[in-house]
Coordinates of C-alpha atoms and ligand atoms in Angstrom, one line a residue:
M1 CA 139.2 108.9 95.6
K2 CA 137.3 111.6 97.2
I3 CA 133.5 112.2 97.6
E4 CA 132.7 115.3 95.2
T5 CA 128.6 115.6 95.0
I6 CA 125.8 114.6 97.0
E7 CA 122.6 115.1 94.9
T8 CA 119.2 113.7 94.7
T9 CA 116.7 113.3 91.9
I10 CA 113.1 113.5 93.1
F11 CA 110.6 111.9 90.8
R12 CA 107.2 111.3 90.3
H13 CA 105.6 107.7 90.0
T14 CA 102.2 106.0 90.8
T15 CA 101.1 104.1 93.9
N16 CA 98.3 101.9 94.7
T17 CA 98.8 102.1 98.6
V18 CA 97.0 104.3 100.7
R19 CA 97.8 105.1 104.3
D20 CA 95.0 105.1 106.9
S21 CA 94.5 107.4 110.0
D22 CA 97.2 105.3 112.0
G23 CA 99.6 105.3 109.1
H24 CA 99.3 101.6 108.1
G25 CA 99.1 101.0 104.3
H26 CA 96.3 99.3 102.6
P27 CA 95.4 98.7 98.7
G28 CA 93.6 101.6 97.3
P29 CA 93.1 103.6 94.1
Q30 CA 96.2 104.5 91.9
S31 CA 97.5 107.9 92.8
E32 CA 100.7 109.6 92.3
T33 CA 103.4 110.0 94.9
Q34 CA 107.1 110.8 94.7
S35 CA 110.6 109.2 95.7
A36 CA 113.9 110.0 95.8
L37 CA 117.5 108.8 94.2
L38 CA 120.2 109.7 96.4
R39 CA 123.4 109.8 94.6
I40 CA 127.0 110.1 96.1
I41 CA 129.5 110.9 93.3
C42 CA 133.2 110.7 93.4
D43 CA 136.0 112.6 91.4
D44 CA 136.7 109.5 89.5
G45 CA 133.2 109.3 88.5
T46 CA 132.5 106.4 90.8
T47 CA 129.0 106.6 92.1
G48 CA 126.7 105.1 94.8
Q49 CA 123.1 105.3 94.8
V50 CA 120.0 104.2 96.4
I51 CA 116.1 104.7 96.3
C52 CA 114.6 106.2 99.3
A53 CA 111.5 108.5 100.6
A54 CA 111.9 111.9 99.1
A55 CA 111.0 113.5 102.6
Q56 CA 114.1 111.7 104.3
V57 CA 116.7 113.7 101.8
Q58 CA 115.5 117.0 101.7
E59 CA 118.1 119.7 100.4
D60 CA 118.3 121.6 103.7
L61 CA 119.3 118.1 105.6
L62 CA 121.8 117.2 103.1
D63 CA 123.3 120.8 103.4
R64 CA 123.1 120.8 107.2
F65 CA 124.3 117.1 108.0
I66 CA 125.6 115.4 105.2
R67 CA 127.6 117.3 102.8
P68 CA 129.6 119.1 105.6
N69 CA 130.5 115.5 106.8
L70 CA 131.1 113.8 103.2
V71 CA 132.3 115.9 100.5
G72 CA 136.0 115.9 100.1
R73 CA 136.4 112.7 102.3
D74 CA 137.4 108.9 101.1
P75 CA 134.2 107.0 100.8
L76 CA 135.8 103.8 101.5
R77 CA 136.3 104.9 105.1
G78 CA 132.5 103.8 105.9
E79 CA 132.9 103.5 109.7
A80 CA 134.6 107.1 109.8
L81 CA 131.7 108.8 107.9
W82 CA 129.0 107.0 109.6
Y83 CA 130.0 108.1 113.1
A84 CA 130.9 111.7 111.7
I85 CA 127.0 111.9 110.8
Y86 CA 125.8 109.7 113.4
K87 CA 127.1 112.5 116.2
W88 CA 125.3 115.0 114.8
Q89 CA 122.0 113.5 115.9
R90 CA 122.6 114.4 119.5
L91 CA 122.0 118.0 118.7
G92 CA 120.3 117.9 115.2
G93 CA 116.9 118.5 116.9
G94 CA 115.3 115.3 115.9
R95 CA 115.6 116.2 112.1
L96 CA 118.8 113.9 111.4
T97 CA 116.8 110.7 111.2
D98 CA 117.9 106.9 111.7
R99 CA 116.2 106.8 108.0
L100 CA 118.5 109.7 106.5
L101 CA 121.5 108.0 108.1
C102 CA 120.3 105.0 106.6
A103 CA 120.0 106.2 102.9
V104 CA 123.4 107.8 103.2
D105 CA 124.9 104.8 104.5
L106 CA 123.4 102.5 101.7
A107 CA 124.5 104.8 98.9
L108 CA 128.0 104.6 100.8
W109 CA 127.7 100.6 100.5
D110 CA 126.7 100.7 97.1
L111 CA 129.7 103.1 96.1
K112 CA 131.8 100.7 97.8
G113 CA 130.5 97.7 96.0
K114 CA 131.0 99.4 92.8
A115 CA 134.5 100.6 93.5
A116 CA 135.3 97.0 94.5
G117 CA 133.5 95.3 91.7
L118 CA 131.6 93.3 94.2
P119 CA 128.1 92.9 95.4
V120 CA 127.5 94.3 98.8
W121 CA 126.1 90.9 100.3
K122 CA 129.8 89.5 99.5
L123 CA 131.8 92.5 100.8
L124 CA 129.8 91.9 104.0
G125 CA 130.8 88.3 104.3
G126 CA 128.4 86.6 101.9
Y127 CA 127.2 83.7 103.9
R128 CA 124.5 82.4 101.5
E129 CA 123.8 82.8 98.1
K130 CA 120.0 82.5 98.5
I131 CA 117.8 82.9 101.5
L132 CA 114.0 81.9 102.1
A133 CA 111.7 84.7 102.2
Y134 CA 108.7 84.8 104.4
G135 CA 105.5 86.3 102.9
S136 CA 104.8 89.3 105.3
T137 CA 101.0 90.2 104.9
M138 CA 99.9 94.0 104.9
C139 CA 97.8 94.9 108.3
G140 CA 94.2 93.5 108.3
D141 CA 91.3 95.8 106.7
D142 CA 87.7 95.8 106.0
L143 CA 87.9 95.3 102.2
E144 CA 85.8 92.6 100.8
G145 CA 87.9 89.9 99.6
G146 CA 90.9 91.7 101.3
L147 CA 92.4 90.8 104.8
A148 CA 89.0 91.2 106.6
T149 CA 88.2 87.9 108.0
P150 CA 90.1 84.9 109.6
E151 CA 89.0 83.1 106.4
D152 CA 90.5 85.8 104.3
Y153 CA 94.0 85.2 106.0
A154 CA 93.6 81.9 105.5
R155 CA 92.8 82.0 101.8
F156 CA 95.6 84.3 101.1
A157 CA 97.9 82.3 103.1
D158 CA 97.1 79.1 101.2
W159 CA 97.7 80.9 98.0
M160 CA 101.2 82.4 99.1
V161 CA 102.2 78.7 100.0
N162 CA 100.6 76.3 97.8
T163 CA 100.7 78.5 94.7
R164 CA 103.4 81.4 95.1
G165 CA 105.8 79.0 97.0
Y166 CA 106.4 80.7 100.2
K167 CA 107.9 78.6 102.7
A168 CA 106.9 80.8 105.9
V169 CA 104.4 83.2 106.4
K170 CA 103.9 86.5 109.0
L171 CA 100.6 87.9 109.6
H172 CA 100.0 91.6 110.5
G173 CA 96.8 91.6 112.3
W174 CA 93.9 94.2 112.5
M175 CA 94.9 97.5 114.0
P176 CA 92.9 100.6 114.5
P177 CA 91.0 102.4 112.7
V178 CA 89.9 99.0 111.4
P179 CA 86.4 98.3 113.3
G180 CA 86.7 96.2 116.0
A181 CA 90.6 96.6 116.3
P182 CA 92.6 95.9 118.3
D183 CA 91.4 92.6 119.8
V184 CA 93.7 89.8 120.8
R185 CA 90.9 87.1 120.2
M186 CA 90.4 88.7 116.5
D187 CA 94.4 88.1 116.0
Y188 CA 94.2 84.7 117.3
K189 CA 91.1 83.6 115.2
A190 CA 93.2 84.8 111.9
C191 CA 96.5 83.0 113.2
A192 CA 94.3 79.7 114.2
A193 CA 92.8 80.0 110.5
V194 CA 96.2 80.3 108.8
R195 CA 97.9 77.4 110.6
E196 CA 94.9 75.3 109.7
A197 CA 95.3 76.3 106.0
V198 CA 98.9 75.9 105.6
G199 CA 99.3 72.9 107.9
P200 CA 101.8 72.1 110.6
D201 CA 105.2 72.4 108.8
I202 CA 105.1 75.9 107.9
P203 CA 106.7 78.5 110.1
L204 CA 104.1 81.1 111.2
M205 CA 104.8 84.6 112.9
L206 CA 102.6 87.3 113.9
D207 CA 103.0 91.2 114.1
P208 CA 100.1 92.2 116.0
H209 CA 98.8 95.9 117.3
H210 CA 101.7 97.4 119.1
F211 CA 100.2 98.8 122.0
Y212 CA 98.4 95.9 123.8
S213 CA 99.0 95.5 127.8
R214 CA 100.9 93.1 129.2
T215 CA 97.8 90.8 130.2
E216 CA 96.5 90.9 126.7
T217 CA 99.9 90.0 125.3
L218 CA 100.6 87.2 127.4
W219 CA 97.2 85.6 126.6
L220 CA 97.9 85.8 123.0
A221 CA 101.4 84.7 123.3
E222 CA 100.3 81.5 125.2
K223 CA 97.7 81.0 122.1
L224 CA 100.1 81.4 119.7
A225 CA 102.8 79.0 121.5
G226 CA 99.6 76.4 121.0
L227 CA 99.7 76.8 117.4
D228 CA 103.6 76.4 117.2
F229 CA 104.2 80.0 115.9
A230 CA 108.0 80.8 115.1
W231 CA 107.8 84.4 116.8
M232 CA 105.6 87.0 117.9
E233 CA 107.0 90.9 117.5
E234 CA 106.4 94.0 119.0
P235 CA 102.9 93.5 120.7
M236 CA 103.7 96.2 123.1
E237 CA 105.4 100.0 123.3
E238 CA 109.0 98.8 123.1
A239 CA 110.2 101.7 125.3
S240 CA 109.2 99.6 128.2
M241 CA 112.0 97.0 128.2
S242 CA 110.7 95.8 131.6
S243 CA 107.4 94.7 130.1
Y244 CA 109.5 92.6 127.3
K245 CA 111.8 91.1 130.1
W246 CA 108.7 90.1 132.0
L247 CA 106.9 88.8 128.7
T248 CA 110.0 86.8 127.6
A249 CA 110.2 85.1 131.3
N250 CA 106.4 84.1 131.2
T251 CA 105.7 82.8 127.8
R252 CA 106.8 79.7 125.8
L253 CA 106.7 81.7 122.6
N254 CA 109.8 83.3 121.2
I255 CA 109.8 86.8 121.3
L256 CA 111.5 89.1 118.8
G257 CA 112.7 92.8 119.1
P258 CA 113.4 95.6 119.5
E259 CA 112.2 96.7 116.0
T260 CA 111.2 100.3 116.0
M261 CA 112.9 101.3 119.4
T262 CA 115.5 104.0 118.9
G263 CA 119.0 103.5 120.0
K264 CA 120.5 101.3 117.1
H265 CA 122.9 98.2 118.4
W266 CA 123.3 99.9 121.7
T267 CA 119.6 99.3 122.3
R268 CA 119.6 95.9 121.0
A269 CA 122.5 95.1 123.2
E270 CA 120.8 96.3 126.4
W271 CA 117.7 94.1 125.4
V272 CA 119.9 91.0 125.1
R273 CA 121.9 91.8 128.4
H274 CA 118.4 92.0 130.2
D275 CA 116.8 89.0 128.7
A276 CA 114.1 91.0 127.1
C277 CA 114.0 89.2 123.8
D278 CA 114.7 85.6 122.3
I279 CA 115.5 86.8 118.8
V280 CA 117.1 90.1 118.1
R281 CA 115.5 92.4 115.6
S282 CA 117.4 94.9 113.4
G283 CA 116.5 96.5 110.1
V284 CA 118.6 98.9 108.2
E285 CA 116.0 101.7 108.3
D286 CA 115.7 101.0 112.2
V287 CA 119.3 101.3 113.2
G288 CA 120.9 103.8 110.7
G289 CA 121.8 101.6 107.7
I290 CA 123.9 98.5 106.9
T291 CA 126.9 99.5 109.0
P292 CA 124.9 99.3 112.4
A293 CA 122.8 96.3 111.3
M294 CA 125.9 94.4 110.8
K295 CA 127.0 95.2 114.5
C296 CA 123.5 94.1 115.7
A297 CA 123.9 90.7 114.2
M298 CA 127.2 90.1 115.2
M299 CA 126.3 91.0 118.9
A300 CA 123.4 88.4 118.7
E301 CA 125.5 85.5 117.1
S302 CA 128.1 86.2 120.0
F303 CA 125.0 85.3 122.6
H304 CA 124.0 82.4 120.1
M305 CA 121.1 84.3 119.2
N306 CA 119.3 84.9 115.7
C307 CA 119.2 88.6 114.3
E308 CA 115.9 88.6 112.3
I309 CA 116.2 91.6 109.9
H310 CA 113.3 93.8 109.5
G311 CA 111.8 95.1 106.3
T312 CA 112.4 94.7 102.5
G313 CA 114.5 96.0 99.9
A314 CA 118.2 95.8 98.7
G315 CA 119.9 96.9 101.9
N316 CA 118.0 94.2 104.1
L317 CA 118.6 91.6 101.8
A318 CA 122.3 92.1 101.5
V319 CA 122.4 92.1 105.5
A320 CA 120.3 88.8 105.5
L321 CA 122.5 86.9 102.9
A322 CA 125.8 88.1 104.5
I323 CA 125.1 86.8 108.0
P324 CA 124.9 83.3 109.5
N325 CA 122.3 83.9 112.3
T326 CA 119.1 84.7 110.5
S327 CA 116.4 82.2 109.3
F328 CA 114.4 84.4 106.7
Y329 CA 114.1 87.4 104.3
E330 CA 111.0 89.5 104.9
R331 CA 109.2 90.0 101.7
G332 CA 106.0 92.3 101.3
L333 CA 104.1 93.9 102.3
L334 CA 101.7 91.4 100.5
H335 CA 97.9 91.7 99.9
P336 CA 95.5 89.6 97.7
F337 CA 94.8 93.0 95.5
I338 CA 98.5 93.9 95.1
D339 CA 100.9 92.4 92.6
Y340 CA 104.0 92.4 94.6
D341 CA 106.3 90.8 91.9
K342 CA 105.6 93.4 89.2
P343 CA 108.2 96.3 89.0
R344 CA 107.5 99.7 89.9
E345 CA 107.8 102.4 86.9
F346 CA 111.0 103.0 88.2
Q347 CA 112.6 99.6 88.3
N348 CA 113.8 97.3 85.7
R349 CA 113.4 94.4 88.3
I350 CA 112.2 94.4 91.8
D351 CA 114.9 94.2 94.4
D352 CA 113.8 90.9 95.7
E353 CA 112.7 88.6 93.0
M354 CA 111.7 85.3 94.3
D355 CA 112.1 81.9 92.9
A356 CA 109.1 79.3 92.7
D357 CA 110.8 77.3 95.7
G358 CA 110.4 80.5 98.1
Y359 CA 114.3 81.6 97.7
V360 CA 115.4 85.3 97.1
H361 CA 118.9 85.2 95.6
G362 CA 122.0 87.6 95.8
R363 CA 122.6 89.4 92.4
D364 CA 126.2 89.0 91.2
V365 CA 126.5 92.6 90.2
P366 CA 128.8 95.2 91.9
G367 CA 126.9 97.6 94.7
L368 CA 123.6 96.9 96.2
G369 CA 121.9 95.4 93.0
Q370 CA 119.0 97.8 92.6
D371 CA 118.1 97.4 88.7
L372 CA 116.6 100.9 88.1
D373 CA 115.1 102.5 85.1
M374 CA 117.2 105.7 84.8
A375 CA 115.5 107.1 81.9
Y376 CA 112.1 106.9 83.7
I377 CA 113.7 108.4 87.1
E378 CA 115.1 111.3 85.0
G379 CA 111.9 111.6 82.9
N380 CA 109.8 112.3 85.7
R381 CA 112.3 114.3 88.0
V382 CA 110.4 117.2 89.7
N383 CA 113.2 119.1 91.2
A384 CA 115.8 121.3 89.4
Ligands
MG401 MG1 107.1 94.4 112.6

């Protein structure tokens, strides 16, 4: 089996999420956006595919970095293919992103699963058939009835736990340009209100503004420890590993990281080596795919540490189901105005359906398990 064609279908669909001036998503009026279906097709017809952002898989990027490294090669040699592409990052002028590397790696894993007739989460190890999700909120906003006040967060957390069945909740706090943000005291008030609403037994986490100072961060961490929070993630610029080493040494709260810091499994190993985190963070889009995310998880496991998987979607779900040392799947982002459980126009089913007990199950189908409406995607194609 040899890789013959790498192609994308760029297609139109609607979204009800808008980006603020700092790039955070909030509910907004329905508008049109575009996504891509990346497909890697072999000479025998076996095809791996994944949905990704259209900007990540532009034709000139595929021509320069991906097709020369994949076409004509055996798709089952994933490690060799990942390294062949990864090494181009060094002189790629920043254009070969970890997200492009991730999209290609996910499509290759989908292909491998289809060739083997196995779901990817089982190919990777298949530690569990289902995993508890935590409900991960959108960032705070100033929308009436949205996530504008501590009481709003409390009401929404109560719905998540007592109506929808989540067994754990993570808040994203208020961030600029929301008026008054950032403010560790506002963050704390929201966290305290949520703890009050859901009671003592629901694990809670916070992902606040990412540019606090050491002293602001330490104040917040100690307050969250008092509320029995499970962890806090990325409260400071992650390039300063020393600051995280200082924080981890000075607070009782578990600190999770790094999330957005570049450097893949190598960076995560340095953080562990320097005691800069209590829990390792890795998401397929942050590290360049399932292939390096599994290395992060196994590295963490070897130090008796958990590796909590960042972000949603079929790739992250496959890793979370595959490994022993993680506690939750991140499900979101959630907001009172958005029906997360409703499939998008290009999906027959969402990637991460959750049952009434708060579990997301691995699908027993070959590949990544994305259930797509191919007729919709073809019918709304915008590229040639
Ligand atoms: Mg985060």
